[in-house]
Amino acid sequence: MPNKRDFLSVDDLSPAELVGLLDEADEIKARPEAFAERIAGRQVLLIFEKPSTRTRVSFEVAVTSMGGHALVLRSDELQLGRGETIGDTGRVLSGYADAIVLRTFGQDRLELLAEAAAVPVVNALSDFSHPCQALADLQSIREQKGTLEGLALAYLGDGNNVAHSLMFAGAKVGMDVRVASPPGYEPSAQVAERSSLIGAETGGRTTVTNVVAEAASGADVLYTDVWASMGQESQSGERAEILAHYRLDGDAVDLAKEDVIVMHCLPAHRDEEIAAEVLDGPHSVVWDQAANRLHTQKALLAWLLG
Ligand code: CP
Ligand code: NVA
């Protein structure tokens, strides 16, 4: 497939392409039946090297409800688990499938796969980024607020994969993204730098701070994610201590705007990174946010598969 497009990072999309996908996702959400044959007969292969509930199920349903066929595999069911390279795997699978979706550890594995595969490759989460999550996040924010440009989003906690994708996504659409993390747990400096550069074109702003109030004051959106990501389970005790002041709790909500929405990519740990009363409280949009994974991924697949 000459000129194939991959989706390894939100930064693979221009601002116009990103907004185009969000518009298409809204259209798909409003009239799913109109898209029932959108990728008829296309084969989408989903490979998971880490657990997943939302990503796995929403992708499988996205593919089948647009007329395609989804094959979901764990890497330990493939020769990947016995040392076949990701590049060789990609070359071979390109002969059978029209797109490959991969959840893995290093972002470099996605890049190697995309380079070797003749078909589009989608990042279903790596240690570095979670771009599919950011698509659903933006759709959810726009639904609630009617706009994206100029909104202040405060992300509290670990500067992880989800934070990175939100920073790119917010910058692309002209948002004011503020990340508050403890020293040593800030998001990647390169991501902050690149997001600031993008923001210089779009009117977006990126701030990284160690102070919760600096991020949360006057925020339109409060966002958090787990303190120990998949693969970091052995550090969870230490992280829980260090990140304790960055919990998304009632105090953070009080600092934000009165109509603030609270978001979490899920899975959540109540009373760790987010207070139970906030996750389950009136500002929370987390269930709608999770549901939007389906619509945004449908839009993404329809676009990548042409
Ligand atoms: N938010 C998210 O990606 O959830 P899963 O790990 O369940 O896919
Ligand atoms: N940061 C989390 C996101 C899970 C969807 C992780 O990588 O485990």
Coordinates of C-alpha atoms and ligand atoms in Angstrom, one line a residue:
M1 CA 0.0 0.0 0.0
P2 CA 1.9 3.1 -1.2
N3 CA 1.4 6.2 1.0
K4 CA -0.1 4.3 3.8
R5 CA -0.7 6.2 7.0
D6 CA 0.1 4.9 10.5
F7 CA -1.2 6.2 13.8
L8 CA 1.6 5.8 16.3
S9 CA 1.3 9.3 17.9
V10 CA -1.2 12.1 18.0
D11 CA 1.6 14.1 16.4
D12 CA 1.2 12.0 13.2
L13 CA -1.9 14.0 12.5
S14 CA -2.1 17.7 11.4
P15 CA -4.5 19.8 13.4
A16 CA -7.0 19.7 10.5
E17 CA -6.8 15.9 10.3
L18 CA -7.3 15.6 14.0
V19 CA -10.4 17.8 14.0
G20 CA -11.6 16.0 10.9
L21 CA -11.5 12.7 12.8
L22 CA -13.4 14.2 15.7
D23 CA -16.1 15.5 13.3
E24 CA -16.3 12.0 11.7
A25 CA -16.5 10.4 15.1
D26 CA -19.5 12.7 16.1
E27 CA -21.2 11.7 12.8
I28 CA -20.6 8.0 13.4
K29 CA -21.9 8.3 17.0
A30 CA -25.0 10.1 15.8
R31 CA -25.8 7.7 12.9
P32 CA -23.9 4.4 13.4
E33 CA -26.1 2.6 10.9
A34 CA -24.9 4.8 8.1
F35 CA -21.4 3.3 8.6
A36 CA -22.4 -0.4 8.9
E37 CA -20.5 -1.3 5.7
R38 CA -17.8 1.3 5.9
I39 CA -14.9 -1.2 6.0
A40 CA -16.8 -4.2 4.7
G41 CA -14.6 -7.2 4.0
R42 CA -11.5 -5.6 5.6
Q43 CA -9.4 -7.6 8.0
V44 CA -8.0 -5.9 11.1
L45 CA -5.5 -7.7 13.3
L46 CA -5.2 -6.7 16.9
I47 CA -2.1 -7.8 18.9
F48 CA -1.9 -7.3 22.7
E49 CA 1.4 -7.6 24.6
K50 CA -0.4 -6.1 27.7
P51 CA -3.8 -6.5 29.2
S52 CA -6.8 -4.4 28.0
T53 CA -10.5 -4.1 28.5
R54 CA -11.6 -0.9 26.7
T55 CA -9.1 -0.8 23.8
R56 CA -9.5 -4.5 23.0
V57 CA -13.2 -4.6 23.1
S58 CA -13.9 -1.2 21.5
F59 CA -11.6 -1.9 18.6
E60 CA -13.1 -5.3 18.0
V61 CA -16.6 -3.9 18.1
A62 CA -15.6 -0.9 15.9
V63 CA -14.3 -3.3 13.2
T64 CA -17.2 -5.7 13.2
S65 CA -19.9 -3.0 13.4
M66 CA -18.5 -1.4 10.3
G67 CA -18.6 -4.7 8.4
G68 CA -14.9 -5.7 8.8
H69 CA -13.4 -8.7 10.5
A70 CA -11.3 -8.4 13.7
L71 CA -8.8 -11.0 14.8
V72 CA -7.5 -10.4 18.4
L73 CA -4.3 -12.1 19.5
R74 CA -2.1 -12.0 22.5
S75 CA 1.6 -11.9 21.6
D76 CA 2.2 -15.1 23.6
E77 CA 0.0 -16.9 21.1
L78 CA 2.2 -15.8 18.2
Q79 CA 5.8 -16.7 17.4
L80 CA 6.6 -13.2 18.7
G81 CA 6.5 -14.8 22.1
R82 CA 9.3 -17.1 20.9
G83 CA 11.5 -14.4 19.5
E84 CA 10.3 -13.8 16.0
T85 CA 11.1 -10.1 15.3
I86 CA 8.3 -7.5 15.2
G87 CA 9.5 -6.5 11.7
D88 CA 9.3 -10.1 10.3
T89 CA 5.9 -10.4 12.0
G90 CA 4.7 -7.2 10.3
R91 CA 6.0 -8.3 6.9
V92 CA 4.1 -11.6 7.1
L93 CA 0.9 -10.2 8.6
S94 CA 0.7 -7.6 5.9
G95 CA 0.0 -10.4 3.5
Y96 CA -3.2 -11.4 5.4
A97 CA -4.5 -8.2 7.0
D98 CA -5.5 -4.6 6.0
A99 CA -4.4 -3.0 9.2
I100 CA -2.5 -4.0 12.4
V101 CA -3.3 -2.6 15.9
L102 CA -0.6 -3.2 18.5
R103 CA -0.4 -2.6 22.3
T104 CA 3.2 -3.0 23.4
F105 CA 5.9 -1.7 25.7
G106 CA 8.5 0.4 23.7
Q107 CA 7.3 2.9 21.2
D108 CA 10.3 1.6 19.1
R109 CA 8.4 -1.7 18.6
L110 CA 5.5 0.2 17.0
E111 CA 8.0 2.1 14.8
L112 CA 9.7 -1.1 13.7
L113 CA 6.3 -2.7 12.9
A114 CA 5.1 0.3 10.9
E115 CA 8.3 0.4 8.9
A116 CA 8.1 -3.3 8.0
A117 CA 4.4 -3.6 7.5
A118 CA 2.8 -2.7 4.2
V119 CA -0.5 -1.8 5.9
P120 CA -1.4 0.9 8.4
V121 CA -0.3 0.3 12.0
V122 CA -2.1 1.7 15.0
N123 CA -0.7 2.3 18.5
A124 CA -3.1 0.8 21.0
L125 CA -0.8 2.0 23.9
S126 CA 2.9 1.9 24.4
D127 CA 4.9 3.0 27.5
F128 CA 5.4 6.3 25.7
S129 CA 1.9 7.2 24.4
H130 CA -1.7 6.3 24.1
P131 CA -3.0 8.3 21.1
C132 CA -6.3 6.4 20.7
Q133 CA -7.2 7.4 24.2
A134 CA -6.5 11.1 23.4
L135 CA -8.9 11.0 20.4
A136 CA -11.8 9.8 22.7
D137 CA -10.7 12.4 25.3
L138 CA -11.0 15.3 22.8
Q139 CA -14.3 14.0 21.5
S140 CA -15.6 13.9 25.1
I141 CA -14.4 17.3 26.1
R142 CA -15.9 18.9 22.9
E143 CA -19.2 17.2 23.6
Q144 CA -19.3 18.6 27.1
K145 CA -17.9 22.0 26.4
G146 CA -18.9 22.7 22.8
T147 CA -15.4 23.7 21.9
L148 CA -11.7 22.8 22.6
E149 CA -9.7 25.9 21.7
G150 CA -8.7 27.9 24.8
L151 CA -9.9 25.4 27.4
A152 CA -7.7 24.7 30.3
L153 CA -7.0 21.0 31.0
A154 CA -5.1 20.1 34.2
Y155 CA -3.6 16.6 34.3
L156 CA -2.5 15.6 37.9
G157 CA -0.2 12.7 38.6
D158 CA 2.3 10.6 36.8
G159 CA 3.6 12.1 33.6
N160 CA 3.0 9.0 31.6
N161 CA 1.9 7.7 28.2
V162 CA -1.6 9.1 28.7
A163 CA -0.2 12.5 29.7
H164 CA 2.0 12.6 26.7
S165 CA -0.8 12.0 24.2
L166 CA -3.0 14.5 26.0
M167 CA -0.2 17.1 25.7
F168 CA 0.1 16.5 21.9
A169 CA -3.6 16.4 21.4
G170 CA -4.3 19.6 23.5
A171 CA -1.6 21.5 21.7
K172 CA -3.0 20.5 18.3
V173 CA -6.4 22.0 19.1
G174 CA -5.2 25.1 20.9
M175 CA -5.9 24.0 24.5
D176 CA -4.0 25.2 27.6
V177 CA -2.6 21.9 29.0
R178 CA -1.1 22.0 32.5
V179 CA 0.6 18.9 33.9
A180 CA 1.3 18.7 37.6
S181 CA 3.6 15.9 38.7
P182 CA 6.1 15.3 41.5
P183 CA 9.8 15.9 40.8
G184 CA 11.1 12.9 38.8
Y185 CA 7.7 11.9 37.5
E186 CA 7.2 14.8 35.1
P187 CA 6.3 14.0 31.4
S188 CA 9.1 13.8 28.9
A189 CA 10.8 17.1 28.3
Q190 CA 10.8 16.4 24.6
V191 CA 7.1 16.0 24.5
A192 CA 6.7 19.3 26.5
E193 CA 9.0 21.0 24.0
R194 CA 7.3 19.6 21.0
S195 CA 3.8 20.5 22.4
S196 CA 4.9 24.0 23.0
L197 CA 6.1 24.3 19.4
I198 CA 2.8 23.0 18.1
G199 CA 1.0 25.4 20.4
A200 CA 3.0 28.3 18.9
E201 CA 1.0 27.6 15.7
T202 CA -2.4 26.8 17.2
G203 CA -2.6 29.1 20.2
G204 CA -2.2 26.2 22.5
R205 CA -0.1 26.3 25.7
T206 CA 1.8 23.6 27.6
T207 CA 2.9 23.9 31.2
V208 CA 4.7 21.4 33.4
T209 CA 4.8 22.1 37.1
N210 CA 5.3 20.4 40.5
V211 CA 2.5 22.4 42.0
V212 CA -1.1 21.1 41.8
A213 CA -2.7 24.5 42.4
E214 CA -0.8 26.0 39.4
A215 CA -2.4 23.4 37.2
A216 CA -5.8 23.0 38.7
S217 CA -6.7 26.7 39.3
G218 CA -9.5 27.7 37.0
A219 CA -9.3 24.5 35.0
D220 CA -12.2 23.4 32.7
V221 CA -11.1 19.8 32.7
L222 CA -9.3 17.8 35.5
Y223 CA -7.7 14.5 34.3
T224 CA -5.7 11.8 36.0
D225 CA -4.4 8.3 35.4
V226 CA -3.0 5.5 37.5
W227 CA 0.2 6.0 39.4
A228 CA 1.7 2.7 38.4
S229 CA 1.2 1.9 34.8
M230 CA 1.3 -1.6 33.3
G231 CA 4.8 -3.0 33.8
Q232 CA 5.4 -0.8 36.9
E233 CA 3.5 -2.9 39.4
S234 CA 6.6 -3.5 41.5
Q235 CA 6.9 0.3 42.1
S236 CA 3.3 0.8 43.2
G237 CA 4.1 1.3 47.0
E238 CA 6.8 3.8 46.4
R239 CA 4.8 5.7 43.7
A240 CA 1.7 5.8 46.0
E241 CA 3.8 7.7 48.6
I242 CA 5.4 10.1 46.2
L243 CA 2.3 10.8 44.2
A244 CA -0.1 11.1 47.2
H245 CA -0.3 14.9 47.0
Y246 CA -1.3 14.7 43.3
R247 CA -4.6 12.8 43.9
L248 CA -7.6 14.2 42.0
D249 CA -9.8 14.9 45.0
G250 CA -12.3 17.4 46.2
D251 CA -9.6 20.0 46.9
A252 CA -8.6 19.9 43.2
V253 CA -12.2 20.2 42.1
D254 CA -12.6 23.2 44.4
L255 CA -9.7 24.9 42.7
A256 CA -11.1 24.3 39.2
K257 CA -14.1 26.1 37.5
E258 CA -17.5 25.4 38.9
D259 CA -18.5 23.5 35.8
V260 CA -15.3 21.5 35.6
I261 CA -15.5 18.0 34.1
V262 CA -13.4 15.2 35.6
M263 CA -11.8 12.6 33.3
H264 CA -9.8 9.4 33.7
C265 CA -8.8 7.0 31.0
L266 CA -9.6 4.0 33.3
P267 CA -9.0 1.6 34.8
A268 CA -9.2 3.7 38.0
H269 CA -8.1 2.9 41.5
R270 CA -10.6 4.7 43.8
D271 CA -9.0 6.7 46.6
E272 CA -5.5 6.3 45.1
E273 CA -5.0 8.6 42.1
I274 CA -8.7 9.7 42.3
A275 CA -11.0 10.1 45.2
A276 CA -14.0 7.8 44.9
E277 CA -16.4 10.6 45.5
V278 CA -14.9 12.5 42.6
L279 CA -14.8 9.6 40.2
D280 CA -18.4 8.7 41.0
G281 CA -19.5 12.4 41.6
P282 CA -21.4 14.9 39.5
H283 CA -18.4 16.3 37.6
S284 CA -17.2 12.9 36.3
V285 CA -17.7 12.1 32.6
V286 CA -15.5 8.9 32.7
W287 CA -18.2 6.5 31.4
D288 CA -19.1 8.7 28.4
Q289 CA -15.3 9.1 27.9
A290 CA -14.8 5.3 27.8
A291 CA -17.8 4.9 25.5
N292 CA -16.3 7.4 23.0
R293 CA -13.3 5.1 22.4
L294 CA -15.7 3.2 20.1
H295 CA -16.7 6.1 17.9
T296 CA -13.3 7.7 17.6
Q297 CA -11.6 4.4 16.7
K298 CA -14.3 3.8 14.1
A299 CA -13.4 7.1 12.6
L300 CA -9.7 6.3 12.8
L301 CA -10.1 2.9 11.1
A302 CA -12.4 4.3 8.4
W303 CA -9.8 7.0 7.6
L304 CA -6.8 4.7 7.6
L305 CA -8.5 2.0 5.5
G306 CA -9.7 4.6 3.0
Ligands
CP1 N1 -8.1 3.2 28.8 C1 -7.6 2.1 28.3 O1 -6.9 2.0 27.3 O2 -8.1 1.0 28.9 P1 -7.7 -0.5 28.6 O3 -6.3 -0.7 29.2 O4 -8.7 -1.4 29.3 O5 -7.7 -0.8 27.1
NVA2 N1 -0.9 4.6 32.0 C1 -1.7 3.4 32.0 C2 -2.9 3.6 31.0 C3 -3.8 2.4 31.0 C4 -4.9 2.6 30.0 C5 -0.9 2.2 31.7 O1 0.0 2.3 30.8 O2 -1.0 1.2 32.3

